[in-house]
CSV table of C-alpha atoms and ligand atoms in Angstrom, one decimal:
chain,number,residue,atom,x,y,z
A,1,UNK,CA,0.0,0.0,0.0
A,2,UNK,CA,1.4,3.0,-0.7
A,3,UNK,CA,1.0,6.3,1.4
A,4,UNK,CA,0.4,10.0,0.3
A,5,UNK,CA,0.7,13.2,2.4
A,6,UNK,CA,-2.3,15.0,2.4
A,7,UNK,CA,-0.8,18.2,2.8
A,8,UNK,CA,0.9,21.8,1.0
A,9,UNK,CA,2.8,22.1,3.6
A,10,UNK,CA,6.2,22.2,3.0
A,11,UNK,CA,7.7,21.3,6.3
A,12,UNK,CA,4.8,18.6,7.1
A,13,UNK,CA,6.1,17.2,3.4
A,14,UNK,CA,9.9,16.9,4.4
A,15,UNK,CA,9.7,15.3,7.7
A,16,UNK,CA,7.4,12.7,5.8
A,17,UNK,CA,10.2,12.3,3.7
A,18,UNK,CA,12.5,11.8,6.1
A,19,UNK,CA,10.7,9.1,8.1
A,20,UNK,CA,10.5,7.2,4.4
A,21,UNK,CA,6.8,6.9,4.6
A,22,UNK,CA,5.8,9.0,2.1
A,23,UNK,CA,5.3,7.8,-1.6
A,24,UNK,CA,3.8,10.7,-2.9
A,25,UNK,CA,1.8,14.0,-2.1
A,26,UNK,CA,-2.5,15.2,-2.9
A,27,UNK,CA,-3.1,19.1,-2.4
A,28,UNK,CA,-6.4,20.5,-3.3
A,29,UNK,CA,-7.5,24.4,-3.3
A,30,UNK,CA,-8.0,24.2,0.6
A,31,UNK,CA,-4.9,23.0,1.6
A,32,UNK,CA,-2.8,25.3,-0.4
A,33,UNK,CA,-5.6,27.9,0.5
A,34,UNK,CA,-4.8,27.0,3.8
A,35,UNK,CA,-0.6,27.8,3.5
A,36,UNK,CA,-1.1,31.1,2.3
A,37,UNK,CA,0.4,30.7,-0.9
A,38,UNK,CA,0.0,30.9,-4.6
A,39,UNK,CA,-1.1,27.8,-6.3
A,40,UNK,CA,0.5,26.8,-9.3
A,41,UNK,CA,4.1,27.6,-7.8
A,42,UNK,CA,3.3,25.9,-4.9
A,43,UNK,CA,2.4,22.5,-6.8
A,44,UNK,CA,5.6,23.0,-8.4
A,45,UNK,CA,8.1,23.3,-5.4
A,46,UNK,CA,6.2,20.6,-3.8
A,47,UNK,CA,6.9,18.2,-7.1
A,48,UNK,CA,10.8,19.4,-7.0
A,49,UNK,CA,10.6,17.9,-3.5
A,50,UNK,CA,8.8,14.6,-4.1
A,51,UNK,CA,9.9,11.6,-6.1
A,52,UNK,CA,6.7,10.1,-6.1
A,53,UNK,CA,3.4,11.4,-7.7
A,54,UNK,CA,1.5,15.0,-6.5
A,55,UNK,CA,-1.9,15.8,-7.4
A,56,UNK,CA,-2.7,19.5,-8.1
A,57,UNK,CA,-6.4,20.3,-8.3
A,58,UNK,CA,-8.2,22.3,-11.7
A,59,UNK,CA,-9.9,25.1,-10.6
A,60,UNK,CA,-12.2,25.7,-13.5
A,61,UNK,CA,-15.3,24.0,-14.2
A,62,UNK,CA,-16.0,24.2,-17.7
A,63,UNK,CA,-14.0,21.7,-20.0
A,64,UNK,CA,-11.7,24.3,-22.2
A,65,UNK,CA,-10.7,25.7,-18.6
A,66,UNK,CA,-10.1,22.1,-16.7
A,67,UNK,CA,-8.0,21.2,-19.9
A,68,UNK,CA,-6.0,24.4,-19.9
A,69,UNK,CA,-5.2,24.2,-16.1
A,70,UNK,CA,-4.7,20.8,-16.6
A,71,UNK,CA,-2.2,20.6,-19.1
A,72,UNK,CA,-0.5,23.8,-17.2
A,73,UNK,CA,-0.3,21.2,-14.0
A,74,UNK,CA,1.1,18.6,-15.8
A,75,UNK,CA,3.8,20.7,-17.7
A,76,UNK,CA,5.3,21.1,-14.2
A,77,UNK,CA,6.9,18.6,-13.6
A,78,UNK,CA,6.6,14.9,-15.2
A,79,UNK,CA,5.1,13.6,-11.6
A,80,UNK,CA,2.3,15.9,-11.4
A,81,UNK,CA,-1.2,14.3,-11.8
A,82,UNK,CA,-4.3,16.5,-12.5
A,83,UNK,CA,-6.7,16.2,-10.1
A,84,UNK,CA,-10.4,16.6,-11.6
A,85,UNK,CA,-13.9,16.4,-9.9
A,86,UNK,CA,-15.7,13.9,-10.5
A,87,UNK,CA,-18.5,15.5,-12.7
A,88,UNK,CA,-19.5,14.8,-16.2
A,89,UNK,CA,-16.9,18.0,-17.5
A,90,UNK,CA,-14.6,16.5,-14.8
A,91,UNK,CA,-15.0,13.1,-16.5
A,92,UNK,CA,-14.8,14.3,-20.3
A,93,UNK,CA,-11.8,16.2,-19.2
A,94,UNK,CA,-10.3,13.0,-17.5
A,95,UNK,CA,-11.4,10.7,-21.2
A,96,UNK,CA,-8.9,14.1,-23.2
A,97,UNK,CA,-6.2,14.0,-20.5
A,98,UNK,CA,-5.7,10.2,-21.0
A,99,UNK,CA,-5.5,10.2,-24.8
A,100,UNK,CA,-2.9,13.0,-24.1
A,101,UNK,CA,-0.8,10.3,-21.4
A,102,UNK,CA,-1.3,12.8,-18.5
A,103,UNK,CA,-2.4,10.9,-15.7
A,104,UNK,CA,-5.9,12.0,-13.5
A,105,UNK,CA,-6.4,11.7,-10.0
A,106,UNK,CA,-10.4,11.8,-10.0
A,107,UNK,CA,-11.4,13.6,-6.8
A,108,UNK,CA,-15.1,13.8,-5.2
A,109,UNK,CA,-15.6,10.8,-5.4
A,110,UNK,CA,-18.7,9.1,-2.6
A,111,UNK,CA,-20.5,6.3,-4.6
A,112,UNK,CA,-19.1,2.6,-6.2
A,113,UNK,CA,-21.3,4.0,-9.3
A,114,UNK,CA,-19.0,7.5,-9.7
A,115,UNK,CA,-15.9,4.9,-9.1
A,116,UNK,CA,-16.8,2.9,-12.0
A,117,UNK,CA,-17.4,6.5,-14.5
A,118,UNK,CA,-13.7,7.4,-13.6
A,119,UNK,CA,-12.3,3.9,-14.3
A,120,UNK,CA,-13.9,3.6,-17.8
A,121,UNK,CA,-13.0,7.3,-18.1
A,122,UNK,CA,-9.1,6.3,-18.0
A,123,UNK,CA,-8.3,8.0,-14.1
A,124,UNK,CA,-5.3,6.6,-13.3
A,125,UNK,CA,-6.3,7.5,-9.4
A,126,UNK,CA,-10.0,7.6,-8.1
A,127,UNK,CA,-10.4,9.2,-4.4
A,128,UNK,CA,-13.4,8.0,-2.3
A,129,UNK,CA,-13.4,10.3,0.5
A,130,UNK,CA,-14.4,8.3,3.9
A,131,UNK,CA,-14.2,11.0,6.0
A,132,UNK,CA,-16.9,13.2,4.5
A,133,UNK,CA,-19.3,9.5,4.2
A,134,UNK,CA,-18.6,8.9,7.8
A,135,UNK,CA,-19.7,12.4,8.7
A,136,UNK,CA,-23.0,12.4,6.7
A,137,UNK,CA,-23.5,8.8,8.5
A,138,UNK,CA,-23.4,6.4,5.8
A,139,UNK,CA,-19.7,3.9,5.7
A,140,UNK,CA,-16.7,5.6,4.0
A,141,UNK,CA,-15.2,1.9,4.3
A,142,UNK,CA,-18.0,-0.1,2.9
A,143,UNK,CA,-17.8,2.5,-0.2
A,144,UNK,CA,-13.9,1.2,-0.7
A,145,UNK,CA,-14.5,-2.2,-0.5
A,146,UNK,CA,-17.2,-1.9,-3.0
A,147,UNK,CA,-14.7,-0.5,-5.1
A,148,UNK,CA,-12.0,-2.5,-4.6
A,149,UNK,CA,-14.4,-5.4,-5.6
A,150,UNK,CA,-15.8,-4.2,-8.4
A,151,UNK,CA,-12.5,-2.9,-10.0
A,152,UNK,CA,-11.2,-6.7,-9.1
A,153,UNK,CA,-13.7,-7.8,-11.5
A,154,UNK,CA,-12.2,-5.6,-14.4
A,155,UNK,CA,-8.7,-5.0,-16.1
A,156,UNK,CA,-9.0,-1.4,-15.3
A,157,UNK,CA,-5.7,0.6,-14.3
A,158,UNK,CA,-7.1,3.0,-11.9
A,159,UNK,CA,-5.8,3.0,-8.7
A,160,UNK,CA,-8.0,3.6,-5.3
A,161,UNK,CA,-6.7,6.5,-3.1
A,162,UNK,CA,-8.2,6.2,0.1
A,163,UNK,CA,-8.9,10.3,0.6
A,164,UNK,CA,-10.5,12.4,3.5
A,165,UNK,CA,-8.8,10.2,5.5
A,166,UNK,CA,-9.5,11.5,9.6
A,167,UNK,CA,-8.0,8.9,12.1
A,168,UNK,CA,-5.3,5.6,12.3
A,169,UNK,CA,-8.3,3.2,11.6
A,170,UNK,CA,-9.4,4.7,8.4
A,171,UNK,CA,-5.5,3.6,7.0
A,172,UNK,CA,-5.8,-0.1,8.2
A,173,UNK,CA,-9.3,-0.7,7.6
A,174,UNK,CA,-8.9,0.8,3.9
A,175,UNK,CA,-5.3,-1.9,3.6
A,176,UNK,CA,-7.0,-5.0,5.0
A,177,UNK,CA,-9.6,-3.9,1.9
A,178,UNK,CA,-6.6,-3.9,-0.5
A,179,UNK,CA,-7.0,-0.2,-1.3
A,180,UNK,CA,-3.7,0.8,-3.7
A,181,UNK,CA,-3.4,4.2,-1.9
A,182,UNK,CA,-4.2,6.4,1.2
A,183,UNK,CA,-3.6,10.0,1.1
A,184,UNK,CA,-2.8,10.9,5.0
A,185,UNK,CA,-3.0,14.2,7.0
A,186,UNK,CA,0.0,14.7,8.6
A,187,UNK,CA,-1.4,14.5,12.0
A,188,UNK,CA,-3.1,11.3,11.1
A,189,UNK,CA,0.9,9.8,10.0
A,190,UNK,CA,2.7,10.5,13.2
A,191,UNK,CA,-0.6,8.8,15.2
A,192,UNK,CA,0.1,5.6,12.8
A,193,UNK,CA,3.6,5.4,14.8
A,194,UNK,CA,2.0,5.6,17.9
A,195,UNK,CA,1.2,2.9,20.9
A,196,UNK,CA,1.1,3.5,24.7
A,197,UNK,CA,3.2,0.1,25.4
A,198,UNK,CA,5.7,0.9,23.0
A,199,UNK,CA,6.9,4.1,25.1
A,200,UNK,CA,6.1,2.1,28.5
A,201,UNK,CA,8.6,-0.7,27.3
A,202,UNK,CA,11.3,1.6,25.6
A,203,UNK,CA,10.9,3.8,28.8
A,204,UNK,CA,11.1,0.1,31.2
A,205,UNK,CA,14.0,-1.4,28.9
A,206,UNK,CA,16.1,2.4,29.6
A,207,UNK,CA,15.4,2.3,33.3
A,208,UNK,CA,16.2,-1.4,33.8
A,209,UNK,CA,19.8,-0.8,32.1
A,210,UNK,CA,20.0,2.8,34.1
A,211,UNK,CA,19.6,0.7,37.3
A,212,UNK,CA,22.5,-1.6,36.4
A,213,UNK,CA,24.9,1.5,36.5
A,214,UNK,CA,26.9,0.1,33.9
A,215,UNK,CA,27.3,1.5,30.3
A,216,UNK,CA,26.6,0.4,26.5
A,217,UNK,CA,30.4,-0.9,26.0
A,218,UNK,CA,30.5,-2.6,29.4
B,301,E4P,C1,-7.4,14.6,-1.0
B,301,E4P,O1,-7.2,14.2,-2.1
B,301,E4P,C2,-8.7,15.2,-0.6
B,301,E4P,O2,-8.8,16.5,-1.2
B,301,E4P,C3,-8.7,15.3,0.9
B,301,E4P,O3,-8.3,14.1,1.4
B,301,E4P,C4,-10.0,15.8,1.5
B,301,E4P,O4,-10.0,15.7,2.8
B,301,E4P,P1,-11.0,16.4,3.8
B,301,E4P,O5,-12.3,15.8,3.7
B,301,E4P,O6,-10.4,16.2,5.2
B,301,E4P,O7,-11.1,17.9,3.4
């Protein structure tokens, strides 16, 4: 499974780095909205700084628009992927972009029917977003194992990026479901790492040595 940082942030985007755990980057208006900063550039320095793919979002809605942002994102850099609602413009856009070998990221996505329209469209990425099911009380998990099923069925390429992801379960309920991809806040990352017992027993192993008053060579 691979993992994305769900982030602009600069900062958030290097220590990911660092730790090895992240395999590519999604930003959408909000989040660069969010840094303060202007958007095309800031798609660009964040593909300098990731090997792996980054979606940047179109902003327009109409297809001429979508296609012209679109093309302008993936003249970037070769690892940018254009990320496109998933409407019927969104989807003609998506059916152009693939003829033209730039890969989609198909975003908005919240029903197994919508998941299907982006695979036959030629998305290379389709992003369920749990989060925003869970909130509205219907499963954001049940909709990626539907998805994962049906595209099981099929010889299509697109990939499923677990998105609007909110807590540690939403990540290991989405793998044990055999989704390709989750796209991860930050925050969400560095709780992944965490358990109560494994800083009791690093903390226990340290003190038990400590109490021996001898050293690491001795
Ligand atoms: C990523 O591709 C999505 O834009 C993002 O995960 C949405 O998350 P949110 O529902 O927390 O805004």
């Amino acid at each position: 499974m691979q993992f994305f940082l769900d982030t602009a942030n600069l900062r958030e985007i290097e220590t990911g780095l660092g730790w090895g755990m992240v395999d590519g980057v999604t930003t959408n208006p909000t989040l660069i909205a969010k840094e303060g900063k202007s958007y095309l550039p800031t798609v660009a320095e964040i593909a300098r700084l990731v090997p792996g793919p980054v979606s940047g979002e179109v902003l327009a809605t109409d297809l001429a628009g979508m296609l012209d942002e679109g093309r302008r994102l993936a003249g970037l850099a070769p690892n940018v992927v254009v990320k496109v609602p998933l409407t019927p413009v969104g989807l003609s856009a998506v059916r152009s972009f693939a003829a033209e070998k730039i890969r989609c990221n198909v975003t908005l996505c919240f029903s197994a029917a919508q998941a299907l329209l982006a695979a036959k469209a030629g998305a290379a990425y389709v992003s369920p977003f749990v989060g925003r099911l869970d909130d509205v009380g219907e499963s954001g998990m049940r909709l990626i194992g539907e998805i994962v099923e049906i595209y099981g069925n099929y010889p299509f390429d697109t990939q499923v990026l677990v998105a609007s992801v909110r807590h540690p379960m939403h990540v290991v309920e989405a793998a044990a479901l055999g989704a390709d991809v989750a796209t991860i806040p930050f925050k969400v990352l560095e709780q992944l790492y965490r358990h109560p017992l494994t800083d009791a027993g690093v903390e226990r192993f340290l003190a038990d040595w400590a109490a021996t008053g001898r050293r690491f060579e001795d």
